[in-house]
PDB file of C-alpha atoms in Angstrom:
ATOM      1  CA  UNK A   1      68.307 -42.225 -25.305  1.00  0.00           C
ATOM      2  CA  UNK A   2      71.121 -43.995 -27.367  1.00  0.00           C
ATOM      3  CA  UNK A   3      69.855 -47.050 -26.842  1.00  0.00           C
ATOM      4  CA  UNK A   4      66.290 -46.210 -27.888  1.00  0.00           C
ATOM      5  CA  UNK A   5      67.724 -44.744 -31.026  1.00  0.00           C
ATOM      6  CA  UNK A   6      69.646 -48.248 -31.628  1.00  0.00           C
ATOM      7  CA  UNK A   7      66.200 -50.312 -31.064  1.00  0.00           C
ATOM      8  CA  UNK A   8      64.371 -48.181 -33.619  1.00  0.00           C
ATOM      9  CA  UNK A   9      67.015 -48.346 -36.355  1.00  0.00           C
ATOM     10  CA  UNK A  10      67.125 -52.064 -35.414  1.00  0.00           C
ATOM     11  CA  UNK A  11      63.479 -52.590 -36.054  1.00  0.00           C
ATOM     12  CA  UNK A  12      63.073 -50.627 -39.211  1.00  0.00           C
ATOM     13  CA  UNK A  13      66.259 -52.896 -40.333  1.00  0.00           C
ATOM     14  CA  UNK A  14      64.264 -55.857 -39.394  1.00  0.00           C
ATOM     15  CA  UNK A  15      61.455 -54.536 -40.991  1.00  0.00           C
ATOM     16  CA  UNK A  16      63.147 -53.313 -44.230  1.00  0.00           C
ATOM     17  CA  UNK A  17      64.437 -57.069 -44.308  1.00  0.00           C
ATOM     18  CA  UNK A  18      61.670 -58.686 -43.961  1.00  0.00           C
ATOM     19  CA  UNK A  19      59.695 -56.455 -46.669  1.00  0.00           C
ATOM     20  CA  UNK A  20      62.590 -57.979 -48.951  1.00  0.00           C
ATOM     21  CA  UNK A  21      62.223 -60.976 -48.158  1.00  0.00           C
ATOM     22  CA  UNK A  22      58.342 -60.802 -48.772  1.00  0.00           C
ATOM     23  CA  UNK A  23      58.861 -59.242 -52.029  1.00  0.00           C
ATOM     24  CA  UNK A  24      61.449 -62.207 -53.377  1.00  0.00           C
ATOM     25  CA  UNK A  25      58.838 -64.660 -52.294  1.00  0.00           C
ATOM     26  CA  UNK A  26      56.278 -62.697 -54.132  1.00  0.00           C
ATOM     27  CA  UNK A  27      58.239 -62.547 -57.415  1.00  0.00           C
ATOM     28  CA  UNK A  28      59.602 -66.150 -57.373  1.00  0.00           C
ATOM     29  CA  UNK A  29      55.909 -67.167 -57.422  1.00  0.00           C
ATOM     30  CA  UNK A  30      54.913 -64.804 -59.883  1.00  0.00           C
ATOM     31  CA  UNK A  31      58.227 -66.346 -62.017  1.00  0.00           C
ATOM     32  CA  UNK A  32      56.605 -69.676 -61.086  1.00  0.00           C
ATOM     33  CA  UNK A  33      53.584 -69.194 -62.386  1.00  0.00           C
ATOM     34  CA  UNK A  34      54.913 -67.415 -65.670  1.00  0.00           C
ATOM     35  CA  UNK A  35      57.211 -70.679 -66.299  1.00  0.00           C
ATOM     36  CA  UNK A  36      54.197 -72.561 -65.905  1.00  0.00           C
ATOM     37  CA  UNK A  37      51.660 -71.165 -68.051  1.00  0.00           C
ATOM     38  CA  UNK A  38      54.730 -70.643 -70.864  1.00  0.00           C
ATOM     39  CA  UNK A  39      56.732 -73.088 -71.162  1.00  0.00           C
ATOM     40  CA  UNK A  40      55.409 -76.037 -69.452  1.00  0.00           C
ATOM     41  CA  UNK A  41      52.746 -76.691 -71.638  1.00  0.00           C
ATOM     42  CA  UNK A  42      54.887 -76.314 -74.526  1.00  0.00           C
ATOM     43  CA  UNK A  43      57.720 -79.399 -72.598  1.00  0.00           C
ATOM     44  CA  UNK A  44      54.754 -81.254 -72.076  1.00  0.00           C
ATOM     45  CA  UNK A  45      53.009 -80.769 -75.402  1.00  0.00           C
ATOM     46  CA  UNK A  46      56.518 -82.074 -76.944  1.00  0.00           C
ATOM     47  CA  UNK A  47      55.769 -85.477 -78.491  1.00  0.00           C
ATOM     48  CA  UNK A  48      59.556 -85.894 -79.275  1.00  0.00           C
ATOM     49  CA  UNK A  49      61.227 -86.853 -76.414  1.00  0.00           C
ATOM     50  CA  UNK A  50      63.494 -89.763 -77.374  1.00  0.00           C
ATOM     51  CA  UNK A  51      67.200 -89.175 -79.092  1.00  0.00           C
ATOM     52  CA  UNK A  52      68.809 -91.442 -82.445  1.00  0.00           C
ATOM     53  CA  UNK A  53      70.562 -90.455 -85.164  1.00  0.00           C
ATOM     54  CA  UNK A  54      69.344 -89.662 -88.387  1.00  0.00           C
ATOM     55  CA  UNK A  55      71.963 -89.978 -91.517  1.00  0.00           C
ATOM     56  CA  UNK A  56      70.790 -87.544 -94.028  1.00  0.00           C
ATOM     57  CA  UNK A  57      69.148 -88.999 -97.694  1.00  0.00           C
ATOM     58  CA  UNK A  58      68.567 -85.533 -99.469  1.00  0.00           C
ATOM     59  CA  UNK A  59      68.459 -82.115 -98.690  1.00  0.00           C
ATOM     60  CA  UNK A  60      66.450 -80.383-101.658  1.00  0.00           C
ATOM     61  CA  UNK A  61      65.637 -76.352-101.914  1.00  0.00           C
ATOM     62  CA  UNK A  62      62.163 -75.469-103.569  1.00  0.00           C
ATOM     63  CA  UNK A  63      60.964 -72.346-104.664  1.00  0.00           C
ATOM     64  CA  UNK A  64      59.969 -69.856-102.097  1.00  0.00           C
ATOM     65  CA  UNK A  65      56.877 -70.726 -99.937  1.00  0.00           C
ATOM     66  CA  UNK A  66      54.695 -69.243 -97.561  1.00  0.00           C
ATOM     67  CA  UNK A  67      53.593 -70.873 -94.768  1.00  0.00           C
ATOM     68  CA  UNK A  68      49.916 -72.328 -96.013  1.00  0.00           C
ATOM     69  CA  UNK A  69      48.024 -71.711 -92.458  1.00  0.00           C
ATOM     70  CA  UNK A  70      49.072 -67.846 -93.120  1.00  0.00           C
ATOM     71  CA  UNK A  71      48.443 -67.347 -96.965  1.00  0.00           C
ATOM     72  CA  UNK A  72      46.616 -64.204 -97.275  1.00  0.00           C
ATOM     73  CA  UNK A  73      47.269 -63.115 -94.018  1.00  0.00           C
ATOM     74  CA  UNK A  74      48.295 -59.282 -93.790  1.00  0.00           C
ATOM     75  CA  UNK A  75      51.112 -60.150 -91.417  1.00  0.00           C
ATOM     76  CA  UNK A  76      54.317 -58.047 -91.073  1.00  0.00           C
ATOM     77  CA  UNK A  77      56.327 -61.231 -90.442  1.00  0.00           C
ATOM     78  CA  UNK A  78      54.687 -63.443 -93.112  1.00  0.00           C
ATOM     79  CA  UNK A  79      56.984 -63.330 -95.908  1.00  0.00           C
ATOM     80  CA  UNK A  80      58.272 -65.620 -98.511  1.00  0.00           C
ATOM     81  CA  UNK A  81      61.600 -67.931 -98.504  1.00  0.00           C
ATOM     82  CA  UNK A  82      63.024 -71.000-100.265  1.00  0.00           C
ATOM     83  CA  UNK A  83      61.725 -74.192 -98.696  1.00  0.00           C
ATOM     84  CA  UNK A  84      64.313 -76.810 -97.426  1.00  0.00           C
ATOM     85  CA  UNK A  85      63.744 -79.879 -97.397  1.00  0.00           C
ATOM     86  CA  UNK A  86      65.839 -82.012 -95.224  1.00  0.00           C
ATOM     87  CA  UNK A  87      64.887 -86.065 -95.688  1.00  0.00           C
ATOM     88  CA  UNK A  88      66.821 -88.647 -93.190  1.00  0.00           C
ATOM     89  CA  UNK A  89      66.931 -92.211 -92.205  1.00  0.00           C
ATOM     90  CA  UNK A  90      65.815 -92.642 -88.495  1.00  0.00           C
ATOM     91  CA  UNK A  91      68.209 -95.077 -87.117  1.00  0.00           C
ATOM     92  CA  UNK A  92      65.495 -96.401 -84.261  1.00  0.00           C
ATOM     93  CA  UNK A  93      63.173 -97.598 -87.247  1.00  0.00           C
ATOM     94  CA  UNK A  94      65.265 -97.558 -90.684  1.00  0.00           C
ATOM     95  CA  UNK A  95      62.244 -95.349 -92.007  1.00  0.00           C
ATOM     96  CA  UNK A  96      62.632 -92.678 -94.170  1.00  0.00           C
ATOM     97  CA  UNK A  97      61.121 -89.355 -93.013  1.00  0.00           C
ATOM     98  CA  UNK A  98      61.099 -85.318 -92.591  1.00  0.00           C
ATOM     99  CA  UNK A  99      63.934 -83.454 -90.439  1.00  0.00           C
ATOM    100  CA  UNK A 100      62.438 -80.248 -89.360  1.00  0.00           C
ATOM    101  CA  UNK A 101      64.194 -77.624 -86.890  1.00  0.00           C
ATOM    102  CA  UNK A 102      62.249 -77.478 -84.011  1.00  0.00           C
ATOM    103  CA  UNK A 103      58.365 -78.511 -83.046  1.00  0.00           C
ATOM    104  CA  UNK A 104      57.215 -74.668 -84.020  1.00  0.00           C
ATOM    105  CA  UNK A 105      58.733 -75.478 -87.628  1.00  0.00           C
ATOM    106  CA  UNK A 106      55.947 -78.100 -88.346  1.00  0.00           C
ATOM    107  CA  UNK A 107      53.843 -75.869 -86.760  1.00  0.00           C
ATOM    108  CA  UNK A 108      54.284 -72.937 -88.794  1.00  0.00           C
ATOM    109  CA  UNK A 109      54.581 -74.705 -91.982  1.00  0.00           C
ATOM    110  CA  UNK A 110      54.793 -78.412 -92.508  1.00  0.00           C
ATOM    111  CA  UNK A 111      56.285 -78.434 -96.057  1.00  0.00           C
ATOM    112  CA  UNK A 112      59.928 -76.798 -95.259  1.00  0.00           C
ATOM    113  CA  UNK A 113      62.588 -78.312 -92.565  1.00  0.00           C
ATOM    114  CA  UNK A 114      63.504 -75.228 -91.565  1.00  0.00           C
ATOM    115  CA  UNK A 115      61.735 -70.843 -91.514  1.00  0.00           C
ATOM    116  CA  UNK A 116      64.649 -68.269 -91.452  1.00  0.00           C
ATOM    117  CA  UNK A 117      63.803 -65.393 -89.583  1.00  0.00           C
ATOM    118  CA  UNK A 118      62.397 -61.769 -90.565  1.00  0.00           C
ATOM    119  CA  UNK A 119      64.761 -60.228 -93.292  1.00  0.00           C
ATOM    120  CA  UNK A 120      63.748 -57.546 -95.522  1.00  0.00           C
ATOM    121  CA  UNK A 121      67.351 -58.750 -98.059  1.00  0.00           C
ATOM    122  CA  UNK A 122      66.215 -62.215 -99.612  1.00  0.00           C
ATOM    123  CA  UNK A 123      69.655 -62.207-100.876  1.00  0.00           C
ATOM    124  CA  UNK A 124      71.063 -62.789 -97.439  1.00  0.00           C
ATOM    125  CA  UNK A 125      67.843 -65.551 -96.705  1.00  0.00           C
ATOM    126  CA  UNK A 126      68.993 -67.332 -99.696  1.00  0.00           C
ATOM    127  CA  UNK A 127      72.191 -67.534 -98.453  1.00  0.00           C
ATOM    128  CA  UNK A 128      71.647 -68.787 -95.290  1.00  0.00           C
ATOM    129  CA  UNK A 129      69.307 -71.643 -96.526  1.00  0.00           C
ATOM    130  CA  UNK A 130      71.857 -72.701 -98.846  1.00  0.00           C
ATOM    131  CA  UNK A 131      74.555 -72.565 -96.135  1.00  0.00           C
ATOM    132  CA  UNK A 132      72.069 -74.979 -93.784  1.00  0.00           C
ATOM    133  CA  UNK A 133      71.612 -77.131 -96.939  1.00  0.00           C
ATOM    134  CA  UNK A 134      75.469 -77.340 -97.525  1.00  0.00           C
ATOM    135  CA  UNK A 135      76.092 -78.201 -93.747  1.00  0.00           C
ATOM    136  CA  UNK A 136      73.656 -81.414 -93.529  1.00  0.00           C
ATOM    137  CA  UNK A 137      75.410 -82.701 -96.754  1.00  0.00           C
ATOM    138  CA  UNK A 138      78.280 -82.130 -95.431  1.00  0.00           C
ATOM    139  CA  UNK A 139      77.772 -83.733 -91.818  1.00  0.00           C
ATOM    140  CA  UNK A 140      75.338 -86.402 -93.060  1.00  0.00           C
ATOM    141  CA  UNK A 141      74.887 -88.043 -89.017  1.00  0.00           C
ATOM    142  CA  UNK A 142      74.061 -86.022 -86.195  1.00  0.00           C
ATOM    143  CA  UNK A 143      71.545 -86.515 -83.361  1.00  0.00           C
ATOM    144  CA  UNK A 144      67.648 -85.685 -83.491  1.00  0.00           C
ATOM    145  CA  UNK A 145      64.776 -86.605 -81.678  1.00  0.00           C
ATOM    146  CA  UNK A 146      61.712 -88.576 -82.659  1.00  0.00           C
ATOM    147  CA  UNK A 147      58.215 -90.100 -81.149  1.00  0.00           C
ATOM    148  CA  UNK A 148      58.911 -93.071 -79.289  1.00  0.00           C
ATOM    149  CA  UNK A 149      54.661 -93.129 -79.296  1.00  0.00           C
ATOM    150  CA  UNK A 150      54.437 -93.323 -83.113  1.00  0.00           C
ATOM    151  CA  UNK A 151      51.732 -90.331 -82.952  1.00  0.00           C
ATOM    152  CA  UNK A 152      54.543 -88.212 -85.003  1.00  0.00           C
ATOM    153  CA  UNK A 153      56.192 -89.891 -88.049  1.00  0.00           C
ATOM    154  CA  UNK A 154      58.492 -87.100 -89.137  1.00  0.00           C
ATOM    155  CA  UNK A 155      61.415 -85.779 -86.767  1.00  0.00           C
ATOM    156  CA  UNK A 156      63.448 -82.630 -84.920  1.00  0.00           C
ATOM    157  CA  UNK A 157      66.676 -81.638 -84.952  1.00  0.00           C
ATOM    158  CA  UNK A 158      66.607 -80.022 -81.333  1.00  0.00           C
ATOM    159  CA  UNK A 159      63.906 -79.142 -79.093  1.00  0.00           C
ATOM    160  CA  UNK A 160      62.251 -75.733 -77.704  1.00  0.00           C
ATOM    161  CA  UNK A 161      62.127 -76.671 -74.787  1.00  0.00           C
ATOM    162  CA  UNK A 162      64.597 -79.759 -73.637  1.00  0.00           C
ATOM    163  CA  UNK A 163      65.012 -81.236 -69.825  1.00  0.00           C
ATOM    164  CA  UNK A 164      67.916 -79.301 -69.014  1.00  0.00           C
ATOM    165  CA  UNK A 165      66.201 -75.926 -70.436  1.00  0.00           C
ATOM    166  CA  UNK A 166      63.228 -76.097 -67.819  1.00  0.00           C
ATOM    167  CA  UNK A 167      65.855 -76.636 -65.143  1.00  0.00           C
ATOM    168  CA  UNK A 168      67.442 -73.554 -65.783  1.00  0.00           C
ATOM    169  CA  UNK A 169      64.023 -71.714 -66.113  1.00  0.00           C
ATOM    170  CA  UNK A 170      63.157 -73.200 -62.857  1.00  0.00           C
ATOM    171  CA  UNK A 171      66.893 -72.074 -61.265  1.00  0.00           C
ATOM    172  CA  UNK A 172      66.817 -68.833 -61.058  1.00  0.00           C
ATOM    173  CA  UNK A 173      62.986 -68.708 -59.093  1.00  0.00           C
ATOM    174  CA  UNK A 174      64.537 -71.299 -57.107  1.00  0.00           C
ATOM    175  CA  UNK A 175      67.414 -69.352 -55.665  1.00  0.00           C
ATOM    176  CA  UNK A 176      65.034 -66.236 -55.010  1.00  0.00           C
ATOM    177  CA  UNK A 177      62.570 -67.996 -53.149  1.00  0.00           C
ATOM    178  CA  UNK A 178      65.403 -69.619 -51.536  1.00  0.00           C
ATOM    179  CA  UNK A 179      67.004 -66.598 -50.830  1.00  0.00           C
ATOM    180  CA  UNK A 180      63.487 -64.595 -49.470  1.00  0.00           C
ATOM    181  CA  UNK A 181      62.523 -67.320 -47.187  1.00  0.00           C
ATOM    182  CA  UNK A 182      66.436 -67.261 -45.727  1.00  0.00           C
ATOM    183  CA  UNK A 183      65.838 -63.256 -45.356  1.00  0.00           C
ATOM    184  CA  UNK A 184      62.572 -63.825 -43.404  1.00  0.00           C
ATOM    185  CA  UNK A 185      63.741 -66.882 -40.853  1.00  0.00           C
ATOM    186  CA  UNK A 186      66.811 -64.714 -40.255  1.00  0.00           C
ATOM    187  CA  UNK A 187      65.002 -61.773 -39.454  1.00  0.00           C
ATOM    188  CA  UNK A 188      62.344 -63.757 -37.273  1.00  0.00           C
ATOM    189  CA  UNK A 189      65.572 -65.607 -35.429  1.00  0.00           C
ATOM    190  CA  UNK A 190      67.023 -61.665 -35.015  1.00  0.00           C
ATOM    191  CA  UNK A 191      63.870 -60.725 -33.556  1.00  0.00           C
ATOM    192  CA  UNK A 192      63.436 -64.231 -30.767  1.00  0.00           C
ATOM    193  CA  UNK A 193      67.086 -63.823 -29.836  1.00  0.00           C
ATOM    194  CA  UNK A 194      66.233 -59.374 -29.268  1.00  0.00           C
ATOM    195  CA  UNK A 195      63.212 -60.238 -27.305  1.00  0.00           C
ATOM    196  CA  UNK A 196      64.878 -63.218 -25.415  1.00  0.00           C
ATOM    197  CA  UNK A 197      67.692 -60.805 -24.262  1.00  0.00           C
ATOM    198  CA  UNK A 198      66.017 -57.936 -23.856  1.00  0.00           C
ATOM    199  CA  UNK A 199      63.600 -60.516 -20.776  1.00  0.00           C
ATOM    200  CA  UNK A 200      66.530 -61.867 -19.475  1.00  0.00           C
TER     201      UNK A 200
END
């Protein structure tokens, strides 16, 4: 009678496991398929893939802009700021061009380096853009990235999505499916070696 007891609390352990195991499988693709619809196009989209240095030429502050592809646009997050303007020499090709933060930057609005993020005190805004203006005067050479193609003349001070990002993203659906298929050849070993003993 014990031992029956034992052999059904074995199985539904072996059963519970292997559900688990299942499941991490199941989300790691699901993960897999979210990182691939998300951010790979976006890595792959990226035209700026090489690193220089760029020594800084001017860093000017124009009135407050919106971004032109959103003028008249009842957005809650359209809202106006100062423009920077951050001009540098690309070391690769001595050419004078346009820093801007990130690829979304240009995106959003071509005529400003850099779009602070939703504040409701322009006081504060202003602040930071001058802060950001005072910092590339200061450090005049730091690393960017440009278009070793030529399809992009201007430049980016860090990508949204660099190599060692989309390793990470991948990381963490890597060591669940890892982990699930470990689960399920564990319980299927479990389960030869109980059947194997239980014949002999």
């Amino acid at each position: 009678m014990l031992g029956k007891k034992l052999v059904t609390a074995q199985k539904r352990g072996e059963t519970r496991a292997l559900c688990l195991g299942l499941g991490m499988v199941a989300c790691s693709m699901m993960m897999y398929f979210f990182i691939g619809i998300t951010i790979v196009p976006f890595y792959t989209k990226s035209v700026w893939t090489t690193e220089t240095m760029c020594k800084v030429l001017k860093a000017n502050i124009k009135d407050k802009v919106l971004s032109p592809n959103c003028e008249g646009s009842e957005d809650e997050d359209i809202f106006p700021y100062p423009c920077l303007q951050v001009w540098v020499n690309l070391t690769a090709s001595g050419q004078e061009v346009m820093l801007y933060h990130t690829e979304d930057t240009l995106e959003r609005n071509p005529k400003c380096s850099y779009i602070p993020g939703k504040s409701e005190n322009s006081k504060e805004v202003k602040a930071q853009i001058e802060t950001i203006a005072s910092n590339f005067k200061k450090y005049q050479t730091f690393p960017c990235y440009y278009d070793p193609g030529g399809t992009q003349t201007n430049v980016i001070l860090s990508r949204l999505y660099p190599p060692k990002g989309l390793l990470f993203a991948f990381l963490w659906p890597t060591l669940m499916f890892t982990g699930g298929c470990l689960i399920i050849v564990l319980v299927k070993i479990s389960q030869y070696v109980s059947v194997l003993s239980a014949w002999q």
